[in-house]
Each structure stands twice: as structure tokens, then as C-alpha cells.
Coordinates of C-alpha atoms in Angstrom, one line a residue:
M1 CA -43.8 97.1 117.0
A2 CA -43.6 93.3 117.3
D3 CA -41.0 90.6 116.7
I4 CA -42.5 87.8 114.6
I5 CA -41.2 84.3 113.6
F6 CA -43.0 82.4 110.8
V7 CA -42.6 78.6 110.5
A8 CA -43.9 76.8 107.4
G9 CA -45.2 73.3 107.2
S10 CA -43.6 70.2 105.6
W11 CA -41.7 70.6 102.3
H12 CA -41.8 74.4 102.4
G13 CA -39.2 77.0 103.3
G14 CA -39.4 80.6 104.6
W15 CA -40.3 81.7 101.1
Y16 CA -43.8 80.4 101.7
Y17 CA -44.7 83.6 103.7
A18 CA -42.9 86.1 101.4
S19 CA -45.8 88.4 100.7
V20 CA -47.1 88.6 104.3
V21 CA -43.5 89.1 105.6
Q22 CA -43.0 92.1 103.3
Q23 CA -46.3 93.7 104.4
L24 CA -45.4 93.3 108.1
R25 CA -41.9 94.7 107.6
D26 CA -43.4 97.6 105.7
A27 CA -45.5 98.3 108.8
G28 CA -42.4 98.4 110.9
H29 CA -42.4 94.9 112.5
R30 CA -39.3 92.8 112.8
V31 CA -40.0 89.5 110.9
C32 CA -38.1 86.3 110.3
A33 CA -39.5 83.5 108.2
V34 CA -37.4 80.5 109.2
T35 CA -36.4 77.7 106.8
L36 CA -35.9 74.5 108.7
S37 CA -33.0 72.2 108.4
G38 CA -33.2 69.8 105.4
V39 CA -35.8 71.6 103.3
A40 CA -35.8 74.4 100.6
E41 CA -32.5 76.3 100.5
R42 CA -31.3 74.1 103.4
R43 CA -32.1 70.8 101.7
H44 CA -28.4 70.0 101.5
Q45 CA -28.5 69.6 105.3
C46 CA -30.9 66.7 105.1
R47 CA -29.3 63.7 106.8
H48 CA -30.1 61.0 109.3
G49 CA -30.4 62.7 112.7
V50 CA -32.5 65.7 111.5
N51 CA -35.6 65.4 113.6
L52 CA -38.2 67.6 115.4
Q53 CA -35.7 68.8 118.0
T54 CA -33.4 69.9 115.1
H55 CA -36.2 72.1 113.8
I56 CA -37.0 73.4 117.3
D57 CA -33.3 74.3 117.6
D58 CA -33.5 76.1 114.3
V59 CA -36.2 78.5 115.6
L60 CA -34.6 79.0 119.0
A61 CA -31.3 79.9 117.1
A62 CA -33.2 82.3 114.9
I63 CA -34.7 84.1 117.9
E64 CA -31.3 84.4 119.5
M65 CA -29.4 85.5 116.3
E66 CA -32.1 88.0 115.4
E67 CA -32.1 89.3 119.0
M68 CA -35.8 89.0 119.3
E69 CA -37.5 89.4 122.7
H70 CA -40.9 87.8 123.4
P71 CA -41.6 87.0 119.7
I72 CA -44.9 86.0 118.2
L73 CA -44.7 82.6 116.7
V74 CA -46.8 81.8 113.6
A75 CA -47.0 78.3 112.2
H76 CA -48.7 76.4 109.4
S77 CA -49.4 72.7 109.4
Y78 CA -46.3 70.7 110.7
G79 CA -44.9 74.0 111.9
G80 CA -47.3 73.7 114.8
M81 CA -45.2 70.9 116.2
V82 CA -42.1 73.1 116.0
I83 CA -43.6 76.2 117.7
T84 CA -45.1 74.1 120.4
G85 CA -41.6 72.7 121.0
V86 CA -40.1 76.2 121.1
A87 CA -42.8 77.4 123.6
S88 CA -42.1 74.3 125.7
Q89 CA -38.4 75.0 125.8
A90 CA -38.6 78.8 126.2
I91 CA -41.2 79.1 128.9
G92 CA -42.0 82.8 129.6
K93 CA -40.1 84.0 126.5
I94 CA -42.9 83.8 123.9
R95 CA -45.5 86.5 123.5
A96 CA -48.1 84.7 121.4
L97 CA -48.7 81.5 119.4
V98 CA -50.7 81.5 116.2
Y99 CA -51.6 78.2 114.6
L100 CA -52.8 78.3 111.0
D101 CA -54.4 74.9 110.2
A102 CA -51.5 73.6 112.2
V103 CA -50.8 70.7 114.5
V104 CA -51.3 71.5 118.2
P105 CA -49.8 68.5 120.0
Q106 CA -50.3 67.5 123.6
D107 CA -47.6 66.1 125.9
G108 CA -46.0 62.9 124.5
Q109 CA -47.5 63.1 121.0
S110 CA -45.8 63.0 117.7
Q111 CA -47.2 64.3 114.4
W112 CA -47.3 60.7 113.1
Q113 CA -49.7 59.4 115.7
L114 CA -52.0 62.4 115.0
L115 CA -52.4 61.4 111.3
P116 CA -55.2 59.1 110.0
R117 CA -54.1 55.7 108.8
A118 CA -54.7 56.7 105.2
L119 CA -52.3 59.6 105.4
Q120 CA -49.7 57.4 107.2
D121 CA -49.9 54.9 104.3
Y122 CA -49.6 57.7 101.7
F123 CA -46.5 59.1 103.4
L124 CA -44.9 55.6 103.6
S125 CA -45.5 55.3 99.9
V126 CA -43.4 58.5 99.2
C127 CA -40.7 57.8 101.7
N128 CA -37.2 57.7 100.4
D129 CA -35.2 55.0 102.2
G130 CA -36.7 56.1 105.5
L131 CA -35.0 59.5 105.2
T132 CA -37.3 61.9 103.5
L133 CA -40.9 62.3 102.3
D134 CA -41.5 63.5 98.7
P135 CA -43.8 66.5 98.4
P136 CA -47.3 66.0 96.8
E137 CA -47.2 66.8 93.1
E138 CA -49.8 69.5 93.4
L139 CA -47.7 71.7 95.7
D140 CA -45.5 74.6 94.6
R141 CA -42.5 73.7 92.4
R142 CA -40.2 75.0 95.1
T143 CA -41.2 72.4 97.7
S144 CA -38.6 69.8 98.5
P145 CA -38.4 66.5 100.3
H146 CA -39.0 66.7 104.1
P147 CA -37.1 64.8 106.8
F148 CA -39.2 61.9 107.9
A149 CA -37.8 61.6 111.4
T150 CA -39.4 65.0 112.3
F151 CA -42.8 63.3 112.0
L152 CA -41.9 60.5 114.4
Q153 CA -40.3 62.2 117.4
K154 CA -42.6 62.7 120.3
L155 CA -42.7 66.1 122.0
S156 CA -42.6 66.9 125.7
V157 CA -45.1 69.6 126.4
P158 CA -45.2 71.0 129.9
E159 CA -48.5 72.4 131.3
D160 CA -47.2 75.9 131.1
A161 CA -46.1 75.8 127.5
F162 CA -49.2 77.6 126.4
D163 CA -49.1 80.2 129.1
V164 CA -48.6 83.0 126.6
E165 CA -50.3 86.4 126.3
Y166 CA -52.4 85.3 123.3
K167 CA -52.9 82.0 121.5
S168 CA -55.1 81.3 118.5
F169 CA -56.0 78.5 116.1
A170 CA -57.5 78.9 112.7
W171 CA -59.0 75.9 110.9
A172 CA -59.1 75.8 107.1
E173 CA -62.5 74.2 107.0
L174 CA -62.3 73.2 103.3
N175 CA -59.2 71.1 103.9
P176 CA -60.4 67.6 102.7
D177 CA -58.0 65.4 104.7
G178 CA -59.6 66.4 108.0
V179 CA -56.4 66.2 110.1
F180 CA -56.8 69.6 111.7
K181 CA -60.4 69.5 112.6
Q182 CA -59.4 67.5 115.7
F183 CA -57.5 70.5 117.0
H184 CA -60.3 72.9 116.2
D185 CA -62.8 70.7 118.1
R186 CA -60.5 70.4 121.2
L187 CA -59.4 74.0 121.4
V188 CA -62.8 75.6 120.8
E189 CA -63.7 74.0 124.2
T190 CA -60.5 75.1 125.8
P191 CA -60.5 78.3 127.8
G192 CA -58.0 81.0 126.7
W193 CA -57.9 80.0 123.0
H194 CA -59.1 82.2 120.2
V195 CA -60.5 79.8 117.6
S196 CA -61.8 80.6 114.1
R197 CA -62.5 79.1 110.8
I198 CA -61.2 80.1 107.4
P199 CA -63.3 79.1 104.3
C200 CA -60.4 77.7 102.3
G201 CA -58.2 74.6 101.8
H202 CA -55.0 73.8 103.6
D203 CA -52.6 75.9 101.4
L204 CA -53.4 79.1 103.2
M205 CA -50.7 81.4 101.7
N206 CA -51.9 80.6 98.2
E207 CA -55.6 80.4 98.9
A208 CA -56.1 83.0 101.7
P209 CA -53.0 85.1 102.4
E210 CA -55.1 87.9 103.8
A211 CA -56.3 85.5 106.5
V212 CA -52.6 84.7 107.4
L213 CA -51.9 88.4 107.7
N214 CA -55.1 89.2 109.7
A215 CA -54.4 86.3 112.1
T216 CA -50.9 87.7 112.7
L217 CA -52.1 91.3 113.1
E218 CA -54.8 90.2 115.6
A219 CA -52.0 88.6 117.7
I220 CA -50.1 91.9 117.6
R221 CA -53.1 94.0 118.5
S222 CA -54.2 91.7 121.3
T223 CA -50.8 91.9 123.0
E224 CA -49.8 95.5 122.4
G225 CA -49.1 97.4 125.6
R226 CA -49.0 94.4 127.8
P227 CA -46.0 94.0 130.1
E228 CA -43.5 91.4 128.9

């Protein structure tokens, strides 16, 4: 059985993965869907100083408190920044990385610099006094403002951050903003990555929850029986 951590994207909490989490628990896996500081049920913690490192620390703390060993990290969208940071700061302690239409940064990059100018302009238009970004109106009613500083902090990614047993990237090819195609195009040419396409938009848990489950199960199957 596997230990699995889910990290949602901007504006979302651990609730985003509820149906998949339940299926995996029913199958006997230990699963934690982390809600990051400043969003969802932790929105009261939003303050100046909440940044990308805060969110990395949230996940590292969850791994410690849940007493997970060599967990599989699964992330959507902005969550890719977070799990890359976790893998960078817990070298040799992560079993697999699963990126679901998620950011896969390289050393020294922030999420902000990976966004096209049009999206940067949009986010600036919904920024509240430099502290939070309002969620787009079309998202789930449970979404909440997201700490803006998390987009701006650059991440240090050592060369061995991705030295895990299994790593995959799934591109939601009907996502109209095109942000995540850049990661698909880079990783499909990078040895060791399992790259796929999902015929849906960016909101995977609402549009293709079975793809989220299958991507996670594939990471479990691909690492079963390997020495940790």
C-alpha cells in the first residue's frame, strides 16, 4: 500500500480531491489531501508573509505528522510548484511525483515568470492590495482568494530533485490558456518522464476525475516492490 499526498492548485483546498481520496482509502492506501495556508478552511491564515516556502512547509509538515515514508506527491496546477519544492528539500524521501496539468519549474523560476503576459495582467486586475488573488467566477463556490506572494517567490531546484522512482506529467490538452503546454513539450523530450495527454480542460477533478485516479494508480503500480 502507498502513502499519497495530494496538493491542489490556486484557490482550492484539500476538498478538491475528495472523491479520489475516498477511492484510494477504500483500496487501503494512506492518503492526505493538504489544504495550504491561506486558502479554503485555512483562509483565516492569509497574511503578508505567506509565500511558496510556507506552502512547501505545509506539505513537509503533513508528511511528518501523518508519519508517511516515501510518499507519492500528486499536484494540480500551482500545486506543481509546491511538490517540486518539497522534492527539492526532501531529497531521497519522495517515492514519485505526479503532475496533473501542473507547473514543473526549473531552478530559479517562479510561477509568475512562467505565465503569459495576458494572465499576469488578469491576475493583477483581481489582486487585493497585493495580498491575495480573487478566484475566477467560473470556479467552484468553495474556492477562496489565494496568497499572491506564492506566485512571486523563485524556487531553488537542485539537479537531483527529480531523482525519484517515478515521475509523470499529464497535460489537459483542451485547456485554453496554454500555460501548461510548455511543460508537456519540454518533458516529452526529457528522459525518465512519463508524459501523457488528457482530452479535457484544466479543471481535472470536475472534468476527468477518473484520469486523476488513474494517474495516481499508475504511480503506485510503477513503484510497487521497489526498494525505498
